[in-house]
PDB file of C-alpha atoms in Angstrom:
ATOM      1  CA  UNK A   1      20.919  34.113  36.425  1.00 44.00           C
ATOM      2  CA  UNK A   2      21.519  31.760  33.533  1.00 43.00           C
ATOM      3  CA  UNK A   3      23.698  28.697  34.014  1.00 40.00           C
ATOM      4  CA  UNK A   4      23.788  25.592  31.856  1.00 43.00           C
ATOM      5  CA  UNK A   5      25.184  23.661  34.819  1.00 38.00           C
ATOM      6  CA  UNK A   6      22.255  24.790  36.977  1.00 42.00           C
ATOM      7  CA  UNK A   7      19.815  23.735  34.263  1.00 48.00           C
ATOM      8  CA  UNK A   8      21.278  20.256  33.816  1.00 44.00           C
ATOM      9  CA  UNK A   9      21.565  19.670  37.548  1.00 41.00           C
ATOM     10  CA  UNK A  10      17.958  20.782  37.806  1.00 47.00           C
ATOM     11  CA  UNK A  11      16.842  18.244  35.241  1.00 43.00           C
ATOM     12  CA  UNK A  12      18.815  15.548  37.088  1.00 36.00           C
ATOM     13  CA  UNK A  13      17.189  16.440  40.385  1.00 38.00           C
ATOM     14  CA  UNK A  14      13.808  16.519  38.677  1.00 38.00           C
ATOM     15  CA  UNK A  15      14.172  12.892  37.595  1.00 34.00           C
ATOM     16  CA  UNK A  16      15.676  11.710  40.916  1.00 33.00           C
ATOM     17  CA  UNK A  17      12.784  13.078  42.934  1.00 32.00           C
ATOM     18  CA  UNK A  18      10.007  12.635  40.394  1.00 33.00           C
ATOM     19  CA  UNK A  19       8.350   9.935  42.548  1.00 32.00           C
ATOM     20  CA  UNK A  20       8.516  11.873  45.817  1.00 33.00           C
ATOM     21  CA  UNK A  21       6.692  14.830  47.269  1.00 33.00           C
ATOM     22  CA  UNK A  22       9.527  17.329  47.117  1.00 42.00           C
ATOM     23  CA  UNK A  23       8.561  20.962  47.563  1.00 50.00           C
ATOM     24  CA  UNK A  24      12.080  22.058  46.553  1.00 69.00           C
ATOM     25  CA  UNK A  25      11.876  20.346  43.182  1.00 88.00           C
ATOM     26  CA  UNK A  26      13.379  22.195  40.260  1.00 94.00           C
ATOM     27  CA  UNK A  27      10.871  22.833  37.486  1.00 97.00           C
ATOM     28  CA  UNK A  28      11.973  23.255  33.888  1.00 97.00           C
ATOM     29  CA  UNK A  29      10.026  24.862  31.044  1.00 98.00           C
ATOM     30  CA  UNK A  30      10.912  24.648  27.356  1.00 98.00           C
ATOM     31  CA  UNK A  31      10.130  27.670  25.186  1.00 98.00           C
ATOM     32  CA  UNK A  32      10.203  27.553  21.405  1.00 97.00           C
ATOM     33  CA  UNK A  33       8.753  29.551  18.543  1.00 96.00           C
ATOM     34  CA  UNK A  34       8.846  30.166  14.800  1.00 94.00           C
ATOM     35  CA  UNK A  35       9.080  26.448  14.018  1.00 94.00           C
ATOM     36  CA  UNK A  36       7.083  26.870  10.803  1.00 90.00           C
ATOM     37  CA  UNK A  37       8.197  25.723   7.367  1.00 86.00           C
ATOM     38  CA  UNK A  38       6.396  27.569   4.577  1.00 82.00           C
ATOM     39  CA  UNK A  39       6.765  25.503   1.438  1.00 76.00           C
ATOM     40  CA  UNK A  40       4.528  23.141  -0.499  1.00 61.00           C
ATOM     41  CA  UNK A  41       6.171  19.970   0.800  1.00 66.00           C
ATOM     42  CA  UNK A  42       6.541  20.781   4.498  1.00 62.00           C
ATOM     43  CA  UNK A  43       3.940  23.492   5.093  1.00 69.00           C
ATOM     44  CA  UNK A  44       2.023  21.281   7.520  1.00 81.00           C
ATOM     45  CA  UNK A  45       4.968  20.281   9.681  1.00 86.00           C
ATOM     46  CA  UNK A  46       7.814  21.704  11.708  1.00 91.00           C
ATOM     47  CA  UNK A  47      11.455  21.029  10.889  1.00 86.00           C
ATOM     48  CA  UNK A  48      12.042  17.292  11.166  1.00 86.00           C
ATOM     49  CA  UNK A  49      14.852  17.568  13.695  1.00 89.00           C
ATOM     50  CA  UNK A  50      12.564  19.487  16.069  1.00 94.00           C
ATOM     51  CA  UNK A  51      10.202  16.517  16.149  1.00 94.00           C
ATOM     52  CA  UNK A  52      12.913  14.526  17.935  1.00 93.00           C
ATOM     53  CA  UNK A  53      12.872  16.667  21.076  1.00 96.00           C
ATOM     54  CA  UNK A  54      11.059  15.134  24.036  1.00 95.00           C
ATOM     55  CA  UNK A  55       8.843  18.107  24.906  1.00 96.00           C
ATOM     56  CA  UNK A  56       6.903  16.087  27.476  1.00 94.00           C
ATOM     57  CA  UNK A  57      10.056  15.786  29.591  1.00 95.00           C
ATOM     58  CA  UNK A  58       9.615  19.404  30.653  1.00 97.00           C
ATOM     59  CA  UNK A  59       7.109  20.573  33.234  1.00 97.00           C
ATOM     60  CA  UNK A  60       5.655  23.143  30.830  1.00 98.00           C
ATOM     61  CA  UNK A  61       5.879  23.655  27.081  1.00 98.00           C
ATOM     62  CA  UNK A  62       5.784  27.338  26.141  1.00 98.00           C
ATOM     63  CA  UNK A  63       5.017  28.193  22.518  1.00 98.00           C
ATOM     64  CA  UNK A  64       5.787  31.649  21.196  1.00 97.00           C
ATOM     65  CA  UNK A  65       3.773  31.467  17.977  1.00 93.00           C
ATOM     66  CA  UNK A  66       4.195  30.837  14.246  1.00 93.00           C
ATOM     67  CA  UNK A  67       4.320  27.117  14.895  1.00 95.00           C
ATOM     68  CA  UNK A  68       3.180  26.152  11.357  1.00 94.00           C
ATOM     69  CA  UNK A  69       2.847  28.192   8.204  1.00 88.00           C
ATOM     70  CA  UNK A  70      -0.942  28.294   8.659  1.00 89.00           C
ATOM     71  CA  UNK A  71      -1.461  26.520  11.949  1.00 88.00           C
ATOM     72  CA  UNK A  72      -5.227  26.714  12.271  1.00 90.00           C
ATOM     73  CA  UNK A  73      -6.271  26.912   8.628  1.00 89.00           C
ATOM     74  CA  UNK A  74      -7.097  23.213   8.539  1.00 87.00           C
ATOM     75  CA  UNK A  75      -7.774  20.688  11.268  1.00 89.00           C
ATOM     76  CA  UNK A  76      -4.782  18.589  10.216  1.00 91.00           C
ATOM     77  CA  UNK A  77      -2.438  21.372  11.270  1.00 92.00           C
ATOM     78  CA  UNK A  78      -3.818  21.440  14.788  1.00 94.00           C
ATOM     79  CA  UNK A  79      -3.808  17.643  15.054  1.00 95.00           C
ATOM     80  CA  UNK A  80      -0.169  17.611  14.005  1.00 95.00           C
ATOM     81  CA  UNK A  81       0.764  20.300  16.548  1.00 96.00           C
ATOM     82  CA  UNK A  82      -1.038  18.341  19.231  1.00 96.00           C
ATOM     83  CA  UNK A  83       0.983  15.243  18.354  1.00 96.00           C
ATOM     84  CA  UNK A  84       4.228  17.214  18.826  1.00 96.00           C
ATOM     85  CA  UNK A  85       3.527  19.837  21.497  1.00 97.00           C
ATOM     86  CA  UNK A  86       0.399  18.417  23.178  1.00 97.00           C
ATOM     87  CA  UNK A  87      -1.484  21.676  22.630  1.00 97.00           C
ATOM     88  CA  UNK A  88      -4.620  20.196  24.212  1.00 97.00           C
ATOM     89  CA  UNK A  89      -2.796  19.937  27.548  1.00 97.00           C
ATOM     90  CA  UNK A  90      -3.173  22.627  30.186  1.00 96.00           C
ATOM     91  CA  UNK A  91       0.615  22.413  30.580  1.00 97.00           C
ATOM     92  CA  UNK A  92       1.169  23.810  27.077  1.00 98.00           C
ATOM     93  CA  UNK A  93       0.893  27.603  26.893  1.00 98.00           C
ATOM     94  CA  UNK A  94       0.712  29.260  23.460  1.00 98.00           C
ATOM     95  CA  UNK A  95       0.906  32.928  22.512  1.00 97.00           C
ATOM     96  CA  UNK A  96      -0.389  32.798  18.962  1.00 95.00           C
ATOM     97  CA  UNK A  97       1.373  34.489  16.071  1.00 92.00           C
ATOM     98  CA  UNK A  98       0.319  35.806  12.701  1.00 91.00           C
ATOM     99  CA  UNK A  99       0.811  32.345  11.164  1.00 90.00           C
ATOM    100  CA  UNK A 100      -1.424  30.731  13.797  1.00 90.00           C
ATOM    101  CA  UNK A 101      -4.585  32.837  13.826  1.00 89.00           C
ATOM    102  CA  UNK A 102      -6.223  31.799  10.549  1.00 87.00           C
ATOM    103  CA  UNK A 103      -9.125  30.371  12.558  1.00 91.00           C
ATOM    104  CA  UNK A 104      -9.224  31.387  16.215  1.00 92.00           C
ATOM    105  CA  UNK A 105     -12.259  29.177  16.820  1.00 94.00           C
ATOM    106  CA  UNK A 106     -10.167  26.140  15.885  1.00 94.00           C
ATOM    107  CA  UNK A 107      -7.334  27.239  18.168  1.00 95.00           C
ATOM    108  CA  UNK A 108      -9.779  27.636  21.053  1.00 95.00           C
ATOM    109  CA  UNK A 109     -11.336  24.242  20.322  1.00 95.00           C
ATOM    110  CA  UNK A 110      -8.014  22.482  20.752  1.00 96.00           C
ATOM    111  CA  UNK A 111      -6.522  24.538  23.574  1.00 96.00           C
ATOM    112  CA  UNK A 112      -9.831  25.069  25.406  1.00 96.00           C
ATOM    113  CA  UNK A 113      -8.611  28.576  26.131  1.00 96.00           C
ATOM    114  CA  UNK A 114      -9.200  32.076  24.915  1.00 96.00           C
ATOM    115  CA  UNK A 115      -6.594  33.729  22.679  1.00 95.00           C
ATOM    116  CA  UNK A 116      -5.393  35.590  25.800  1.00 97.00           C
ATOM    117  CA  UNK A 117      -5.467  34.161  29.308  1.00 97.00           C
ATOM    118  CA  UNK A 118      -3.558  33.695  32.548  1.00 97.00           C
ATOM    119  CA  UNK A 119      -2.620  30.683  34.658  1.00 96.00           C
ATOM    120  CA  UNK A 120      -0.605  29.920  37.781  1.00 96.00           C
ATOM    121  CA  UNK A 121       2.091  27.253  37.972  1.00 96.00           C
ATOM    122  CA  UNK A 122       4.892  26.720  40.466  1.00 96.00           C
ATOM    123  CA  UNK A 123       4.590  30.155  42.025  1.00 95.00           C
ATOM    124  CA  UNK A 124       4.562  31.919  38.650  1.00 97.00           C
ATOM    125  CA  UNK A 125       1.692  33.841  37.104  1.00 98.00           C
ATOM    126  CA  UNK A 126       1.817  33.318  33.345  1.00 98.00           C
ATOM    127  CA  UNK A 127       0.009  35.934  31.266  1.00 98.00           C
ATOM    128  CA  UNK A 128      -0.428  34.994  27.622  1.00 98.00           C
ATOM    129  CA  UNK A 129      -1.377  37.854  25.305  1.00 98.00           C
ATOM    130  CA  UNK A 130      -2.499  38.061  21.684  1.00 97.00           C
ATOM    131  CA  UNK A 131      -0.251  40.594  19.943  1.00 97.00           C
ATOM    132  CA  UNK A 132      -1.940  40.000  16.574  1.00 95.00           C
ATOM    133  CA  UNK A 133      -5.607  40.718  17.116  1.00 94.00           C
ATOM    134  CA  UNK A 134      -5.213  44.514  17.431  1.00 96.00           C
ATOM    135  CA  UNK A 135      -2.017  45.108  15.456  1.00 95.00           C
ATOM    136  CA  UNK A 136       0.465  44.995  18.360  1.00 96.00           C
ATOM    137  CA  UNK A 137      -1.799  46.975  20.683  1.00 97.00           C
ATOM    138  CA  UNK A 138      -3.162  45.544  23.909  1.00 98.00           C
ATOM    139  CA  UNK A 139      -6.505  47.339  24.094  1.00 98.00           C
ATOM    140  CA  UNK A 140     -10.195  46.940  24.901  1.00 98.00           C
ATOM    141  CA  UNK A 141     -11.068  43.681  26.696  1.00 98.00           C
ATOM    142  CA  UNK A 142      -7.504  42.383  26.511  1.00 98.00           C
ATOM    143  CA  UNK A 143      -6.153  45.503  28.241  1.00 98.00           C
ATOM    144  CA  UNK A 144      -8.811  45.230  30.926  1.00 98.00           C
ATOM    145  CA  UNK A 145      -7.881  41.583  31.353  1.00 98.00           C
ATOM    146  CA  UNK A 146      -4.165  42.167  31.922  1.00 98.00           C
ATOM    147  CA  UNK A 147      -4.754  45.150  34.193  1.00 97.00           C
ATOM    148  CA  UNK A 148      -7.176  43.163  36.338  1.00 97.00           C
ATOM    149  CA  UNK A 149      -4.804  40.190  36.406  1.00 97.00           C
ATOM    150  CA  UNK A 150      -1.853  42.306  37.510  1.00 97.00           C
ATOM    151  CA  UNK A 151      -3.970  44.102  40.125  1.00 96.00           C
ATOM    152  CA  UNK A 152      -5.096  40.852  41.739  1.00 94.00           C
ATOM    153  CA  UNK A 153      -1.805  38.930  41.879  1.00 94.00           C
ATOM    154  CA  UNK A 154      -1.031  37.974  45.465  1.00 86.00           C
ATOM    155  CA  UNK A 155       0.929  34.729  45.769  1.00 89.00           C
ATOM    156  CA  UNK A 156       3.285  34.919  42.777  1.00 95.00           C
ATOM    157  CA  UNK A 157       6.990  35.485  43.150  1.00 95.00           C
ATOM    158  CA  UNK A 158       7.389  35.842  39.377  1.00 98.00           C
ATOM    159  CA  UNK A 159       5.333  36.970  36.393  1.00 98.00           C
ATOM    160  CA  UNK A 160       5.998  35.751  32.852  1.00 98.00           C
ATOM    161  CA  UNK A 161       4.194  37.640  30.072  1.00 98.00           C
ATOM    162  CA  UNK A 162       4.198  35.885  26.705  1.00 98.00           C
ATOM    163  CA  UNK A 163       3.549  37.582  23.362  1.00 98.00           C
ATOM    164  CA  UNK A 164       4.410  36.596  19.814  1.00 96.00           C
ATOM    165  CA  UNK A 165       5.695  39.912  18.549  1.00 97.00           C
ATOM    166  CA  UNK A 166       8.347  41.852  20.409  1.00 96.00           C
ATOM    167  CA  UNK A 167       5.849  44.639  20.974  1.00 97.00           C
ATOM    168  CA  UNK A 168       8.064  46.151  23.686  1.00 97.00           C
ATOM    169  CA  UNK A 169      10.634  47.177  21.063  1.00 95.00           C
ATOM    170  CA  UNK A 170       8.377  50.077  20.122  1.00 96.00           C
ATOM    171  CA  UNK A 171       8.601  52.942  22.613  1.00 95.00           C
ATOM    172  CA  UNK A 172      11.973  52.042  24.137  1.00 94.00           C
ATOM    173  CA  UNK A 173      14.909  53.288  22.100  1.00 93.00           C
ATOM    174  CA  UNK A 174      17.459  51.317  24.107  1.00 91.00           C
ATOM    175  CA  UNK A 175      15.732  47.991  23.494  1.00 93.00           C
ATOM    176  CA  UNK A 176      14.937  48.951  19.900  1.00 92.00           C
ATOM    177  CA  UNK A 177      18.601  49.689  19.176  1.00 87.00           C
ATOM    178  CA  UNK A 178      19.584  46.250  20.426  1.00 84.00           C
ATOM    179  CA  UNK A 179      16.513  44.219  19.525  1.00 87.00           C
ATOM    180  CA  UNK A 180      15.097  45.423  16.213  1.00 89.00           C
ATOM    181  CA  UNK A 181      17.960  43.928  14.203  1.00 89.00           C
ATOM    182  CA  UNK A 182      17.304  40.559  15.870  1.00 91.00           C
ATOM    183  CA  UNK A 183      13.531  40.574  15.552  1.00 93.00           C
ATOM    184  CA  UNK A 184      12.005  38.898  12.512  1.00 92.00           C
ATOM    185  CA  UNK A 185      10.153  42.117  11.788  1.00 92.00           C
ATOM    186  CA  UNK A 186      10.879  45.784  12.374  1.00 92.00           C
ATOM    187  CA  UNK A 187       8.686  48.600  13.576  1.00 93.00           C
ATOM    188  CA  UNK A 188       6.565  49.663  10.612  1.00 92.00           C
ATOM    189  CA  UNK A 189       3.129  49.859   9.039  1.00 89.00           C
ATOM    190  CA  UNK A 190       2.872  46.598   7.107  1.00 86.00           C
ATOM    191  CA  UNK A 191       0.653  43.797   8.405  1.00 82.00           C
ATOM    192  CA  UNK A 192       3.586  41.766   9.718  1.00 85.00           C
ATOM    193  CA  UNK A 193       5.454  44.676  11.339  1.00 92.00           C
ATOM    194  CA  UNK A 194       5.572  45.663  14.979  1.00 94.00           C
ATOM    195  CA  UNK A 195       3.104  48.548  15.056  1.00 95.00           C
ATOM    196  CA  UNK A 196       2.768  51.658  17.169  1.00 96.00           C
ATOM    197  CA  UNK A 197       1.326  50.369  20.440  1.00 97.00           C
ATOM    198  CA  UNK A 198       0.492  51.163  24.054  1.00 98.00           C
ATOM    199  CA  UNK A 199       2.761  48.752  25.968  1.00 98.00           C
ATOM    200  CA  UNK A 200       4.797  51.417  27.764  1.00 98.00           C
ATOM    201  CA  UNK A 201       1.854  53.716  28.446  1.00 98.00           C
ATOM    202  CA  UNK A 202      -0.731  51.223  29.679  1.00 98.00           C
ATOM    203  CA  UNK A 203       1.100  48.081  30.833  1.00 98.00           C
ATOM    204  CA  UNK A 204       4.693  48.861  31.772  1.00 98.00           C
ATOM    205  CA  UNK A 205       3.888  51.097  34.782  1.00 98.00           C
ATOM    206  CA  UNK A 206       2.055  48.171  36.395  1.00 97.00           C
ATOM    207  CA  UNK A 207       5.038  45.891  35.717  1.00 98.00           C
ATOM    208  CA  UNK A 208       7.382  48.357  37.406  1.00 98.00           C
ATOM    209  CA  UNK A 209       5.048  48.438  40.405  1.00 97.00           C
ATOM    210  CA  UNK A 210       5.167  44.651  40.655  1.00 97.00           C
ATOM    211  CA  UNK A 211       8.947  44.751  40.450  1.00 97.00           C
ATOM    212  CA  UNK A 212       9.043  47.270  43.292  1.00 96.00           C
ATOM    213  CA  UNK A 213       6.776  44.948  45.274  1.00 95.00           C
ATOM    214  CA  UNK A 214       9.420  42.227  44.968  1.00 95.00           C
ATOM    215  CA  UNK A 215       7.894  40.264  42.084  1.00 97.00           C
ATOM    216  CA  UNK A 216      10.253  39.637  39.169  1.00 97.00           C
ATOM    217  CA  UNK A 217       8.742  40.250  35.739  1.00 98.00           C
ATOM    218  CA  UNK A 218       9.784  38.560  32.485  1.00 98.00           C
ATOM    219  CA  UNK A 219       8.453  39.550  29.052  1.00 98.00           C
ATOM    220  CA  UNK A 220       9.055  36.722  26.600  1.00 98.00           C
ATOM    221  CA  UNK A 221       8.369  36.939  22.854  1.00 97.00           C
ATOM    222  CA  UNK A 222       8.650  34.529  19.948  1.00 96.00           C
ATOM    223  CA  UNK A 223       8.965  36.401  16.651  1.00 94.00           C
ATOM    224  CA  UNK A 224      12.655  35.593  16.327  1.00 94.00           C
ATOM    225  CA  UNK A 225      14.733  33.185  14.278  1.00 91.00           C
ATOM    226  CA  UNK A 226      15.257  34.763  10.863  1.00 91.00           C
ATOM    227  CA  UNK A 227      18.029  37.100  12.011  1.00 91.00           C
ATOM    228  CA  UNK A 228      18.923  35.688  15.405  1.00 90.00           C
ATOM    229  CA  UNK A 229      17.784  32.852  17.632  1.00 92.00           C
ATOM    230  CA  UNK A 230      18.177  34.625  20.969  1.00 95.00           C
ATOM    231  CA  UNK A 231      17.543  37.960  22.646  1.00 95.00           C
ATOM    232  CA  UNK A 232      17.871  39.070  26.270  1.00 96.00           C
ATOM    233  CA  UNK A 233      17.778  42.478  27.899  1.00 96.00           C
ATOM    234  CA  UNK A 234      17.477  43.678  31.500  1.00 96.00           C
ATOM    235  CA  UNK A 235      15.924  47.119  31.816  1.00 96.00           C
ATOM    236  CA  UNK A 236      17.006  49.691  34.357  1.00 95.00           C
ATOM    237  CA  UNK A 237      13.619  49.222  36.038  1.00 96.00           C
ATOM    238  CA  UNK A 238      14.452  45.568  36.628  1.00 96.00           C
ATOM    239  CA  UNK A 239      12.232  43.992  33.955  1.00 97.00           C
ATOM    240  CA  UNK A 240      13.690  41.103  31.950  1.00 98.00           C
ATOM    241  CA  UNK A 241      13.012  40.932  28.208  1.00 98.00           C
ATOM    242  CA  UNK A 242      13.689  37.611  26.461  1.00 98.00           C
ATOM    243  CA  UNK A 243      12.961  36.325  22.970  1.00 97.00           C
ATOM    244  CA  UNK A 244      13.638  33.099  21.152  1.00 97.00           C
ATOM    245  CA  UNK A 245      12.814  31.504  17.826  1.00 96.00           C
ATOM    246  CA  UNK A 246      13.951  28.954  15.284  1.00 95.00           C
ATOM    247  CA  UNK A 247      15.612  29.954  12.020  1.00 91.00           C
ATOM    248  CA  UNK A 248      16.946  28.139   8.972  1.00 87.00           C
ATOM    249  CA  UNK A 249      20.129  26.732  10.465  1.00 87.00           C
ATOM    250  CA  UNK A 250      19.298  24.278  13.237  1.00 87.00           C
ATOM    251  CA  UNK A 251      22.988  23.643  13.818  1.00 86.00           C
ATOM    252  CA  UNK A 252      23.175  27.173  15.231  1.00 89.00           C
ATOM    253  CA  UNK A 253      19.636  27.645  16.568  1.00 93.00           C
ATOM    254  CA  UNK A 254      18.841  27.483  20.256  1.00 95.00           C
ATOM    255  CA  UNK A 255      15.769  27.057  22.431  1.00 97.00           C
ATOM    256  CA  UNK A 256      15.046  28.839  25.677  1.00 98.00           C
ATOM    257  CA  UNK A 257      14.936  26.620  28.773  1.00 97.00           C
ATOM    258  CA  UNK A 258      13.688  28.255  31.955  1.00 98.00           C
ATOM    259  CA  UNK A 259      14.407  26.730  35.359  1.00 97.00           C
ATOM    260  CA  UNK A 260      12.475  27.477  38.532  1.00 97.00           C
ATOM    261  CA  UNK A 261      13.963  26.482  41.874  1.00 96.00           C
ATOM    262  CA  UNK A 262      12.170  27.768  44.963  1.00 93.00           C
ATOM    263  CA  UNK A 263      10.749  30.622  42.846  1.00 93.00           C
ATOM    264  CA  UNK A 264      14.209  31.673  41.668  1.00 95.00           C
ATOM    265  CA  UNK A 265      14.158  31.861  37.875  1.00 97.00           C
ATOM    266  CA  UNK A 266      17.180  31.093  35.725  1.00 97.00           C
ATOM    267  CA  UNK A 267      17.418  30.432  32.010  1.00 97.00           C
ATOM    268  CA  UNK A 268      19.711  29.227  29.275  1.00 97.00           C
ATOM    269  CA  UNK A 269      19.544  29.239  25.485  1.00 97.00           C
ATOM    270  CA  UNK A 270      20.345  25.615  24.646  1.00 95.00           C
ATOM    271  CA  UNK A 271      21.428  24.365  21.190  1.00 95.00           C
ATOM    272  CA  UNK A 272      18.743  22.292  19.473  1.00 94.00           C
ATOM    273  CA  UNK A 273      21.115  19.337  19.069  1.00 91.00           C
ATOM    274  CA  UNK A 274      21.809  19.326  22.814  1.00 93.00           C
ATOM    275  CA  UNK A 275      18.106  19.164  23.582  1.00 93.00           C
ATOM    276  CA  UNK A 276      17.711  16.171  21.270  1.00 88.00           C
ATOM    277  CA  UNK A 277      20.537  14.400  23.078  1.00 77.00           C
ATOM    278  CA  UNK A 278      19.478  15.477  26.577  1.00 70.00           C
ATOM    279  CA  UNK A 279      16.962  12.715  27.269  1.00 61.00           C
TER     280      UNK A 279
END
């Protein structure tokens, strides 16, 4: 489901009941990605208009990567991101991209998290993966991590898996046909491309099993914006694939807002200008 009316009513209810113990409270999460500006003047900031959004008004801030041109190269980049997105907060989740991983030690210092991790909020298990460290593959310790996490999920009604690259384009011709033209990068062999990977062999079967067990699964990626700001696809197995990112024309760009009411997930791609005016 994705209804702008449902989203805005949810935000209204959230404020009305913010001082009460309301178990039916609607939670809203803002997802954004590819906010970087790579030029000499603005290389250490995001687009100015994006600074005007009140990210703290959402229950979670979800970052899809490529937040600055070289996010972790210098400490000033991380301090700036913290001033905008509160990256030191446990309520900010960040799947790092190829423009973020200059210094993983610095990223971990600020986030106090590994480059891949899981957490549980509002009945949702969030699994944040690093699609950069092994060239789009989820292997070795990271593969063991996600397999163990999926095997031990008990209380979640939903699973959201965050990556930077749309790694699930490779190996699924239906999604590739629809999604590759929207992705910032295509399947290929260059450093920035989506590479041959093991998503459908080693991870997807477990996601289908969770779906059959009654747990909805959402794969959300952030390497979007250059060609399109939005992507959504619902597979025949029941898995949702979403992607979102910022491009060069903020008058047309949108951000992904996810709503969670009683463990029922809905979403809407909201124009940037509307988010500035929302609060």
